[in-house]
Amino acid sequence: LRFEALANPDLAAVAGAACITITIDKDASILTIEDNGIGMNDRDLVDALGTIANSGTRAYLEKLKPQDPGSANSSDGNEEKEGETGAGQPAANLIGQFGIGFYSAFMVADTVDVLSRKVGDTQGWKWSSEGKGEYTLAETSADDAPAAGTRVVLHMREDAREFLETWKLESIARQYSGSITIPVQLYEKPGAEAKELTDGSALWTRSKNDISEDEYKEFYREISRQFDEPDATIHWRAEGRHEYTVVAFVPGSRPMDLFDPARKGRSRLYVRRVLITDDADVLPGWLRFVRVVVDSADMPLNVSREMVQKTPVFAAIQKAVTNRVLQELKKLAKDEPEKFNKIWDNFGAVLKEGLYEDFERRDQLYEIARFATTTSGDTKRTLAEYVKDLRPNQTAIYYIVGDDAKRLASSPQIEGFKKRGMEVLILSDPVDSFWVSNALGFDGKPFKSATQGAVDLKDIPLTEAPETPEEEPSAAANVAAFVAFAKQTLEGEVEDVRITDRLADSPACIVAPETGMDRRLERLLAEHGKSGAASKPVLELNPGHDLVKGLADTLARQGDTSMLTDAVWLLFDESKLMDGEQPADMAAFARRLFGLMTRAVG
């Protein structure tokens, strides 16, 4: 109607403010939807509604194309750009080009009546059908037909009465039509006061300078269904090869479905302000906590929601939006570290999934990643800060993986690192075992597990000089003999028994072999039935510990080998307990422990 009014001044007075109204009549089981647009005459109704797949929209677009008298497909030798109408608007800007959408009304209605009067006509028309292949078309009185526009009357089926509930219609209208350019009003019953459901505007179409912080917060709560406040708001418009507008929010608290196994985000995809889906895969799984609205001007409206998400345009938008969100997080980490630290506390475990899945953006994620370490206390450190504070002769970034950060911080495997002032990353999120096992390194320094393989810390100076005198050669020989005895005792249970400088205060610990998986990852996979036979651990002994030296001296004096055998097993089982595992034979463990206590009091 607005377009026709430009060419016909007589219609300008009729083309007032566009509006769509919805009226509920529960008593009569009728739902009415009406507009004040251009309306239809009898010929339009036959063509548009009486013929399946005959599209009035498509015919309208064809009519808009300028025609040359000499050719049906040319306009003074200037061809239209593909996808544009003679009015300069994209053809896909109008829905209804397939001519079948109207018939979905019969999914909820036994009978559908369409009353319409074309602008400028005195006569109104009524089209009616039960959706069984036949329809009737008749003139209708001026009182029954709209003054101008179209009224669709749905006589609801008994099993579709939920669509006569106010809350249901409000929800549908706001969700799917909340951003279209035409306001929508609801009448809860005939003669009631109108209730405005939508105002014909979309927040993301406005300039950022015209949107208040409170408006952003209200919009965030609407799309996220959360009552917190966003920690970050990102709003931009992309122009160039593809045109689209994006509003993204980083929640101030963890969504309830953050760790849903489906790992789905909650991104809304609009095409020219018409909602396509509120479950679009705009962002990768490791950014699923970000709430996003994308409105594209380039994607077609007349394809299924699934097909829209498989178009090259959508793929380009996915990549660009992901890069922009990550760029904004990096900027926030640099300019507002306190605010970013809160975001990392809430969503760091999810962002670290990208270290495992997104090789292309791994280096950017390394820049913003924060880690608890053995020297950081209650704060978290970046990898750049870790590398900057490397100890002399330290060539790797060391880490320890497990379930409990406090237990990891007191693990015997990192005692030697602490004595030398070496920082160790404490990785206690489930995803840590996966990404760190595939990580190549950062800033030229490889990642190395503090609980796997042998470590040589002798070249890294202690922070304090040792107080113990230099060990006698005979004592070293005794320890070597005890190591051999322990290896023989535990044959079949361990891959090796060896001395180490990894320990400082504890007598023993177990570590993973040099090759294969970290023990934490191995256990995690075993819990999900995705691991083969478990690898045998390595038992490491502290040659400077009084217990190890005492056991070695006892063996040298040809003491009670049965007691020494029990002691070796107890060292092994205690080491497993310290590593978060249980002894393979709890009854034997208890028997040996009670036997040792009996000897002590005897």
PDB file of C-alpha atoms in Angstrom, residues 33-287:
ATOM      1  CA  ILE A  33      -5.695 -11.703  12.438  1.00  0.00           C
ATOM      2  CA  GLU A  34      -6.167  -8.475  10.518  1.00  0.00           C
ATOM      3  CA  ASP A  35      -4.040  -5.937   8.686  1.00  0.00           C
ATOM      4  CA  ASN A  36      -4.760  -2.523   7.160  1.00  0.00           C
ATOM      5  CA  GLY A  37      -2.781  -3.084   3.981  1.00  0.00           C
ATOM      6  CA  ILE A  38      -3.772  -2.965   0.343  1.00  0.00           C
ATOM      7  CA  GLY A  39      -6.371  -5.735   0.559  1.00  0.00           C
ATOM      8  CA  MET A  40      -7.641  -8.070  -2.187  1.00  0.00           C
ATOM      9  CA  ASN A  41     -10.540  -8.172  -4.645  1.00  0.00           C
ATOM     10  CA  ASP A  42     -12.250 -11.321  -5.920  1.00  0.00           C
ATOM     11  CA  ARG A  43      -9.634 -11.922  -8.624  1.00  0.00           C
ATOM     12  CA  ASP A  44      -6.788 -11.572  -6.135  1.00  0.00           C
ATOM     13  CA  LEU A  45      -8.432 -14.020  -3.738  1.00  0.00           C
ATOM     14  CA  VAL A  46      -8.889 -16.629  -6.466  1.00  0.00           C
ATOM     15  CA  ASP A  47      -5.328 -16.258  -7.665  1.00  0.00           C
ATOM     16  CA  ALA A  48      -3.688 -16.071  -4.239  1.00  0.00           C
ATOM     17  CA  LEU A  49      -5.753 -18.492  -2.157  1.00  0.00           C
ATOM     18  CA  GLY A  50      -7.698 -20.598  -4.621  1.00  0.00           C
ATOM     19  CA  THR A  51      -4.621 -21.864  -6.464  1.00  0.00           C
ATOM     20  CA  ILE A  52      -1.919 -23.731  -4.577  1.00  0.00           C
ATOM     21  CA  ALA A  53       1.609 -22.482  -5.258  1.00  0.00           C
ATOM     22  CA  ASN A  54       0.331 -19.383  -7.045  1.00  0.00           C
ATOM     23  CA  SER A  55       2.178 -16.586  -5.308  1.00  0.00           C
ATOM     24  CA  GLY A  56       0.741 -13.099  -5.142  1.00  0.00           C
ATOM     25  CA  THR A  57       4.074 -11.891  -3.826  1.00  0.00           C
ATOM     26  CA  ARG A  58       5.890 -13.242  -6.842  1.00  0.00           C
ATOM     27  CA  ALA A  59       3.330 -11.660  -9.157  1.00  0.00           C
ATOM     28  CA  TYR A  60       3.768  -8.354  -7.339  1.00  0.00           C
ATOM     29  CA  LEU A  61       7.514  -8.490  -7.848  1.00  0.00           C
ATOM     30  CA  GLU A  62       7.055  -9.205 -11.540  1.00  0.00           C
ATOM     31  CA  LYS A  63       4.710  -6.253 -11.825  1.00  0.00           C
ATOM     32  CA  LEU A  64       7.318  -3.956 -10.317  1.00  0.00           C
ATOM     33  CA  LYS A  65       9.850  -4.771 -13.040  1.00  0.00           C
ATOM     34  CA  PRO A  66       9.889  -2.088 -15.765  1.00  0.00           C
ATOM     35  CA  GLN A  67       8.917  -3.543 -19.146  1.00  0.00           C
ATOM     36  CA  ASP A  68      10.109  -2.353 -22.585  1.00  0.00           C
ATOM     37  CA  PRO A  69       7.428  -2.441 -25.319  1.00  0.00           C
ATOM     38  CA  GLY A  70       9.793  -4.395 -27.529  1.00  0.00           C
ATOM     39  CA  SER A  71      10.802  -6.982 -24.996  1.00  0.00           C
ATOM     40  CA  ALA A  72       9.204  -8.734 -22.084  1.00  0.00           C
ATOM     41  CA  ASN A  73      12.526  -9.109 -20.292  1.00  0.00           C
ATOM     42  CA  SER A  74      14.366  -5.870 -20.858  1.00  0.00           C
ATOM     43  CA  SER A  75      14.217  -2.268 -19.747  1.00  0.00           C
ATOM     44  CA  ASP A  76      15.754   0.133 -22.269  1.00  0.00           C
ATOM     45  CA  GLY A  77      18.675  -2.256 -22.625  1.00  0.00           C
ATOM     46  CA  ASN A  78      19.520  -2.125 -18.888  1.00  0.00           C
ATOM     47  CA  GLU A  79      19.112  -5.432 -17.107  1.00  0.00           C
ATOM     48  CA  GLU A  80      18.100  -5.674 -13.501  1.00  0.00           C
ATOM     49  CA  LYS A  81      20.726  -6.930 -11.082  1.00  0.00           C
ATOM     50  CA  GLU A  82      19.958 -10.480 -10.117  1.00  0.00           C
ATOM     51  CA  GLY A  83      17.869 -10.625  -6.962  1.00  0.00           C
ATOM     52  CA  GLU A  84      16.571  -7.050  -7.233  1.00  0.00           C
ATOM     53  CA  THR A  85      13.200  -5.641  -8.199  1.00  0.00           C
ATOM     54  CA  GLY A  86      12.503  -2.583 -10.283  1.00  0.00           C
ATOM     55  CA  ALA A  87      11.995  -0.749  -7.011  1.00  0.00           C
ATOM     56  CA  GLY A  88      15.613  -1.394  -6.133  1.00  0.00           C
ATOM     57  CA  GLN A  89      14.689  -3.811  -3.334  1.00  0.00           C
ATOM     58  CA  PRO A  90      16.003  -7.356  -3.030  1.00  0.00           C
ATOM     59  CA  ALA A  91      13.426  -9.829  -4.304  1.00  0.00           C
ATOM     60  CA  ALA A  92      13.975 -12.026  -1.265  1.00  0.00           C
ATOM     61  CA  ASN A  93      12.916  -9.115   0.957  1.00  0.00           C
ATOM     62  CA  LEU A  94       9.303 -10.265   0.733  1.00  0.00           C
ATOM     63  CA  ILE A  95       8.045 -13.558   2.063  1.00  0.00           C
ATOM     64  CA  GLY A  96       5.232 -15.590   0.535  1.00  0.00           C
ATOM     65  CA  GLN A  97       6.844 -16.254  -2.821  1.00  0.00           C
ATOM     66  CA  PHE A  98       6.042 -19.979  -2.774  1.00  0.00           C
ATOM     67  CA  GLY A  99       2.282 -19.547  -2.394  1.00  0.00           C
ATOM     68  CA  ILE A 100       1.864 -22.342   0.162  1.00  0.00           C
ATOM     69  CA  GLY A 101       2.403 -20.744   3.571  1.00  0.00           C
ATOM     70  CA  PHE A 102      -1.263 -19.767   3.979  1.00  0.00           C
ATOM     71  CA  TYR A 103      -2.374 -23.402   4.034  1.00  0.00           C
ATOM     72  CA  SER A 104      -0.614 -24.022   7.348  1.00  0.00           C
ATOM     73  CA  ALA A 105      -3.677 -22.328   8.869  1.00  0.00           C
ATOM     74  CA  PHE A 106      -5.589 -25.588   8.385  1.00  0.00           C
ATOM     75  CA  MET A 107      -3.234 -27.307  10.824  1.00  0.00           C
ATOM     76  CA  VAL A 108      -5.067 -25.500  13.630  1.00  0.00           C
ATOM     77  CA  ALA A 109      -8.404 -24.494  12.075  1.00  0.00           C
ATOM     78  CA  ASP A 110     -11.386 -26.489  10.799  1.00  0.00           C
ATOM     79  CA  THR A 111     -12.501 -23.566   8.672  1.00  0.00           C
ATOM     80  CA  VAL A 112     -10.665 -20.457   7.488  1.00  0.00           C
ATOM     81  CA  ASP A 113     -12.491 -17.322   6.333  1.00  0.00           C
ATOM     82  CA  VAL A 114     -10.651 -14.512   4.576  1.00  0.00           C
ATOM     83  CA  LEU A 115     -12.517 -11.212   4.361  1.00  0.00           C
ATOM     84  CA  SER A 116     -10.831  -8.530   2.314  1.00  0.00           C
ATOM     85  CA  ARG A 117     -11.468  -5.253   0.547  1.00  0.00           C
ATOM     86  CA  LYS A 118      -8.991  -3.722  -1.832  1.00  0.00           C
ATOM     87  CA  VAL A 119      -8.135  -0.110  -1.231  1.00  0.00           C
ATOM     88  CA  GLY A 120     -10.335   2.094  -3.433  1.00  0.00           C
ATOM     89  CA  ASP A 121     -13.086  -0.553  -3.890  1.00  0.00           C
ATOM     90  CA  THR A 122     -16.536  -0.284  -2.360  1.00  0.00           C
ATOM     91  CA  GLN A 123     -17.164  -4.015  -2.494  1.00  0.00           C
ATOM     92  CA  GLY A 124     -15.721  -6.533  -0.026  1.00  0.00           C
ATOM     93  CA  TRP A 125     -15.232 -10.275  -0.569  1.00  0.00           C
ATOM     94  CA  LYS A 126     -15.270 -13.397   1.576  1.00  0.00           C
ATOM     95  CA  TRP A 127     -13.205 -16.495   0.746  1.00  0.00           C
ATOM     96  CA  SER A 128     -13.940 -19.560   2.844  1.00  0.00           C
ATOM     97  CA  SER A 129     -12.664 -23.133   2.924  1.00  0.00           C
ATOM     98  CA  GLU A 130     -12.376 -26.191   5.150  1.00  0.00           C
ATOM     99  CA  GLY A 131      -9.060 -27.094   3.503  1.00  0.00           C
ATOM    100  CA  LYS A 132     -10.448 -30.174   1.730  1.00  0.00           C
ATOM    101  CA  GLY A 133      -9.912 -29.056  -1.855  1.00  0.00           C
ATOM    102  CA  GLU A 134     -12.895 -26.726  -2.245  1.00  0.00           C
ATOM    103  CA  TYR A 135     -13.628 -23.130  -1.357  1.00  0.00           C
ATOM    104  CA  THR A 136     -16.404 -20.571  -1.688  1.00  0.00           C
ATOM    105  CA  LEU A 137     -16.088 -16.949  -2.759  1.00  0.00           C
ATOM    106  CA  ALA A 138     -18.894 -14.426  -2.316  1.00  0.00           C
ATOM    107  CA  GLU A 139     -19.521 -10.745  -1.938  1.00  0.00           C
ATOM    108  CA  THR A 140     -19.844  -9.538   1.607  1.00  0.00           C
ATOM    109  CA  SER A 141     -21.469  -6.518   3.118  1.00  0.00           C
ATOM    110  CA  ALA A 142     -19.530  -3.373   3.804  1.00  0.00           C
ATOM    111  CA  ASP A 143     -20.011  -3.886   7.526  1.00  0.00           C
ATOM    112  CA  ASP A 144     -18.436  -7.368   7.479  1.00  0.00           C
ATOM    113  CA  ALA A 145     -15.393  -6.558   5.330  1.00  0.00           C
ATOM    114  CA  PRO A 146     -12.507  -4.404   6.560  1.00  0.00           C
ATOM    115  CA  ALA A 147     -12.519  -0.779   5.436  1.00  0.00           C
ATOM    116  CA  ALA A 148      -9.233  -1.613   3.731  1.00  0.00           C
ATOM    117  CA  GLY A 149      -6.973  -4.602   4.144  1.00  0.00           C
ATOM    118  CA  THR A 150      -7.495  -8.268   4.996  1.00  0.00           C
ATOM    119  CA  ARG A 151      -9.004 -10.168   7.913  1.00  0.00           C
ATOM    120  CA  VAL A 152      -8.203 -13.877   8.411  1.00  0.00           C
ATOM    121  CA  VAL A 153     -10.666 -15.696  10.683  1.00  0.00           C
ATOM    122  CA  LEU A 154      -9.597 -19.074  12.038  1.00  0.00           C
ATOM    123  CA  HIS A 155     -12.303 -21.345  13.467  1.00  0.00           C
ATOM    124  CA  MET A 156      -9.994 -23.253  15.781  1.00  0.00           C
ATOM    125  CA  ARG A 157      -9.952 -27.010  16.132  1.00  0.00           C
ATOM    126  CA  GLU A 158     -10.580 -28.429  19.591  1.00  0.00           C
ATOM    127  CA  ASP A 159      -6.998 -29.743  19.855  1.00  0.00           C
ATOM    128  CA  ALA A 160      -5.577 -26.313  18.961  1.00  0.00           C
ATOM    129  CA  ARG A 161      -7.291 -24.208  21.613  1.00  0.00           C
ATOM    130  CA  GLU A 162      -3.924 -23.461  23.201  1.00  0.00           C
ATOM    131  CA  PHE A 163      -3.559 -20.840  20.455  1.00  0.00           C
ATOM    132  CA  LEU A 164      -6.472 -18.971  22.028  1.00  0.00           C
ATOM    133  CA  GLU A 165      -4.461 -18.414  25.203  1.00  0.00           C
ATOM    134  CA  THR A 166      -3.141 -14.882  25.614  1.00  0.00           C
ATOM    135  CA  TRP A 167       0.268 -15.952  26.935  1.00  0.00           C
ATOM    136  CA  LYS A 168       0.759 -18.327  23.999  1.00  0.00           C
ATOM    137  CA  LEU A 169      -0.012 -15.702  21.367  1.00  0.00           C
ATOM    138  CA  GLU A 170       2.092 -13.092  23.131  1.00  0.00           C
ATOM    139  CA  SER A 171       5.018 -15.499  23.217  1.00  0.00           C
ATOM    140  CA  ILE A 172       4.703 -16.403  19.527  1.00  0.00           C
ATOM    141  CA  ALA A 173       4.249 -12.830  18.345  1.00  0.00           C
ATOM    142  CA  ARG A 174       7.134 -11.478  20.371  1.00  0.00           C
ATOM    143  CA  GLN A 175       9.457 -14.345  19.486  1.00  0.00           C
ATOM    144  CA  TYR A 176       8.860 -14.533  15.750  1.00  0.00           C
ATOM    145  CA  SER A 177       7.538 -11.082  14.867  1.00  0.00           C
ATOM    146  CA  GLY A 178       8.938  -8.930  17.643  1.00  0.00           C
ATOM    147  CA  SER A 179      11.268  -7.123  15.267  1.00  0.00           C
ATOM    148  CA  ILE A 180       9.290  -6.730  12.059  1.00  0.00           C
ATOM    149  CA  THR A 181       8.664  -3.190  10.907  1.00  0.00           C
ATOM    150  CA  ILE A 182       4.894  -3.336  11.484  1.00  0.00           C
ATOM    151  CA  PRO A 183       3.510  -3.061  15.057  1.00  0.00           C
ATOM    152  CA  VAL A 184       1.389  -5.943  16.352  1.00  0.00           C
ATOM    153  CA  GLN A 185      -1.509  -5.435  18.776  1.00  0.00           C
ATOM    154  CA  LEU A 186      -3.505  -8.029  20.721  1.00  0.00           C
ATOM    155  CA  TYR A 187      -7.150  -7.889  21.846  1.00  0.00           C
ATOM    156  CA  GLU A 188      -7.717 -10.473  24.575  1.00  0.00           C
ATOM    157  CA  LYS A 189     -11.404 -10.541  23.695  1.00  0.00           C
ATOM    158  CA  PRO A 190     -13.705  -8.653  21.278  1.00  0.00           C
ATOM    159  CA  GLY A 191     -14.150  -5.069  22.410  1.00  0.00           C
ATOM    160  CA  ALA A 192     -11.219  -5.183  24.830  1.00  0.00           C
ATOM    161  CA  GLU A 193      -8.457  -2.619  24.929  1.00  0.00           C
ATOM    162  CA  ALA A 194      -5.553  -3.201  22.585  1.00  0.00           C
ATOM    163  CA  LYS A 195      -2.321  -4.482  24.048  1.00  0.00           C
ATOM    164  CA  GLU A 196       0.810  -3.641  22.112  1.00  0.00           C
ATOM    165  CA  LEU A 197       2.959  -6.746  21.623  1.00  0.00           C
ATOM    166  CA  THR A 198       5.577  -5.213  19.338  1.00  0.00           C
ATOM    167  CA  ASP A 199       6.303  -1.644  18.376  1.00  0.00           C
ATOM    168  CA  GLY A 200       7.744  -2.278  14.924  1.00  0.00           C
ATOM    169  CA  SER A 201      11.315  -1.529  15.930  1.00  0.00           C
ATOM    170  CA  ALA A 202      14.386  -3.690  16.535  1.00  0.00           C
ATOM    171  CA  LEU A 203      17.058  -2.631  18.994  1.00  0.00           C
ATOM    172  CA  TRP A 204      19.943  -3.774  16.815  1.00  0.00           C
ATOM    173  CA  THR A 205      18.865  -1.530  13.928  1.00  0.00           C
ATOM    174  CA  ARG A 206      19.476   1.575  16.010  1.00  0.00           C
ATOM    175  CA  SER A 207      22.776   3.353  16.508  1.00  0.00           C
ATOM    176  CA  LYS A 208      24.747   2.332  19.587  1.00  0.00           C
ATOM    177  CA  ASN A 209      24.778   5.955  20.681  1.00  0.00           C
ATOM    178  CA  ASP A 210      20.960   5.946  20.799  1.00  0.00           C
ATOM    179  CA  ILE A 211      20.680   2.839  22.984  1.00  0.00           C
ATOM    180  CA  SER A 212      20.941   3.161  26.734  1.00  0.00           C
ATOM    181  CA  GLU A 213      22.630   0.636  29.000  1.00  0.00           C
ATOM    182  CA  ASP A 214      19.268  -0.231  30.527  1.00  0.00           C
ATOM    183  CA  GLU A 215      17.842  -0.986  27.077  1.00  0.00           C
ATOM    184  CA  TYR A 216      20.735  -3.310  26.348  1.00  0.00           C
ATOM    185  CA  LYS A 217      20.178  -5.062  29.689  1.00  0.00           C
ATOM    186  CA  GLU A 218      16.467  -5.484  29.036  1.00  0.00           C
ATOM    187  CA  PHE A 219      17.151  -6.918  25.580  1.00  0.00           C
ATOM    188  CA  TYR A 220      19.781  -9.269  27.013  1.00  0.00           C
ATOM    189  CA  ARG A 221      17.323 -10.610  29.582  1.00  0.00           C
ATOM    190  CA  GLU A 222      14.719 -11.096  26.878  1.00  0.00           C
ATOM    191  CA  ILE A 223      16.946 -13.231  24.634  1.00  0.00           C
ATOM    192  CA  SER A 224      18.855 -15.047  27.385  1.00  0.00           C
ATOM    193  CA  ARG A 225      15.936 -15.674  29.757  1.00  0.00           C
ATOM    194  CA  GLN A 226      18.283 -14.824  32.620  1.00  0.00           C
ATOM    195  CA  PHE A 227      17.919 -12.118  35.249  1.00  0.00           C
ATOM    196  CA  ASP A 228      21.566 -11.166  35.674  1.00  0.00           C
ATOM    197  CA  GLU A 229      23.370  -8.363  33.874  1.00  0.00           C
ATOM    198  CA  PRO A 230      25.757  -8.927  30.970  1.00  0.00           C
ATOM    199  CA  ASP A 231      29.469  -8.590  31.678  1.00  0.00           C
ATOM    200  CA  ALA A 232      30.137  -7.483  28.107  1.00  0.00           C
ATOM    201  CA  THR A 233      27.986  -6.089  25.285  1.00  0.00           C
ATOM    202  CA  ILE A 234      29.164  -6.162  21.668  1.00  0.00           C
ATOM    203  CA  HIS A 235      27.162  -4.402  18.942  1.00  0.00           C
ATOM    204  CA  TRP A 236      28.311  -3.815  15.393  1.00  0.00           C
ATOM    205  CA  ARG A 237      27.165  -3.678  11.787  1.00  0.00           C
ATOM    206  CA  ALA A 238      29.142  -5.351   9.032  1.00  0.00           C
ATOM    207  CA  GLU A 239      29.068  -3.902   5.533  1.00  0.00           C
ATOM    208  CA  GLY A 240      30.805  -4.883   2.346  1.00  0.00           C
ATOM    209  CA  ARG A 241      30.542  -8.270   0.730  1.00  0.00           C
ATOM    210  CA  HIS A 242      27.903  -9.307   3.257  1.00  0.00           C
ATOM    211  CA  GLU A 243      25.668  -7.019   5.294  1.00  0.00           C
ATOM    212  CA  TYR A 244      24.511  -8.034   8.732  1.00  0.00           C
ATOM    213  CA  THR A 245      24.090  -6.636  12.221  1.00  0.00           C
ATOM    214  CA  VAL A 246      25.165  -8.385  15.405  1.00  0.00           C
ATOM    215  CA  VAL A 247      24.394  -7.866  19.077  1.00  0.00           C
ATOM    216  CA  ALA A 248      26.274 -10.217  21.419  1.00  0.00           C
ATOM    217  CA  PHE A 249      26.256 -10.483  25.199  1.00  0.00           C
ATOM    218  CA  VAL A 250      28.594 -12.272  27.591  1.00  0.00           C
ATOM    219  CA  PRO A 251      26.396 -13.281  30.562  1.00  0.00           C
ATOM    220  CA  GLY A 252      27.274 -12.183  34.070  1.00  0.00           C
ATOM    221  CA  SER A 253      26.677 -15.693  35.405  1.00  0.00           C
ATOM    222  CA  ARG A 254      26.785 -19.239  34.102  1.00  0.00           C
ATOM    223  CA  PRO A 255      23.686 -20.330  32.155  1.00  0.00           C
ATOM    224  CA  MET A 256      22.047 -23.478  33.512  1.00  0.00           C
ATOM    225  CA  ASP A 257      22.747 -25.376  30.282  1.00  0.00           C
ATOM    226  CA  LEU A 258      26.413 -24.370  30.019  1.00  0.00           C
ATOM    227  CA  PHE A 259      27.649 -27.947  30.224  1.00  0.00           C
ATOM    228  CA  ASP A 260      24.802 -29.568  28.308  1.00  0.00           C
ATOM    229  CA  PRO A 261      26.294 -32.546  26.423  1.00  0.00           C
ATOM    230  CA  ALA A 262      24.809 -31.182  23.183  1.00  0.00           C
ATOM    231  CA  ARG A 263      27.033 -28.090  23.629  1.00  0.00           C
ATOM    232  CA  LYS A 264      24.525 -25.912  21.799  1.00  0.00           C
ATOM    233  CA  GLY A 265      24.569 -22.144  21.825  1.00  0.00           C
ATOM    234  CA  ARG A 266      21.501 -19.956  21.905  1.00  0.00           C
ATOM    235  CA  SER A 267      22.002 -17.701  18.898  1.00  0.00           C
ATOM    236  CA  ARG A 268      19.094 -16.022  17.162  1.00  0.00           C
ATOM    237  CA  LEU A 269      19.222 -15.687  13.400  1.00  0.00           C
ATOM    238  CA  TYR A 270      17.045 -13.088  11.671  1.00  0.00           C
ATOM    239  CA  VAL A 271      16.784 -12.327   7.983  1.00  0.00           C
ATOM    240  CA  ARG A 272      15.672  -8.740   7.540  1.00  0.00           C
ATOM    241  CA  ARG A 273      14.179  -8.745  11.052  1.00  0.00           C
ATOM    242  CA  VAL A 274      12.177 -11.939  10.513  1.00  0.00           C
ATOM    243  CA  LEU A 275      13.208 -14.636  12.979  1.00  0.00           C
ATOM    244  CA  ILE A 276      14.516 -17.738  11.205  1.00  0.00           C
ATOM    245  CA  THR A 277      15.630 -19.715  14.255  1.00  0.00           C
ATOM    246  CA  ASP A 278      16.552 -19.081  17.874  1.00  0.00           C
ATOM    247  CA  ASP A 279      18.920 -22.063  17.854  1.00  0.00           C
ATOM    248  CA  ALA A 280      21.383 -21.153  15.113  1.00  0.00           C
ATOM    249  CA  ASP A 281      24.956 -22.445  15.149  1.00  0.00           C
ATOM    250  CA  VAL A 282      26.451 -18.995  14.727  1.00  0.00           C
ATOM    251  CA  LEU A 283      29.261 -19.570  17.228  1.00  0.00           C
ATOM    252  CA  PRO A 284      31.397 -22.664  17.840  1.00  0.00           C
ATOM    253  CA  GLY A 285      30.763 -24.849  20.878  1.00  0.00           C
ATOM    254  CA  TRP A 286      33.533 -23.204  22.886  1.00  0.00           C
ATOM    255  CA  LEU A 287      31.685 -19.850  22.675  1.00  0.00           C
TER     256      LEU A 287
END
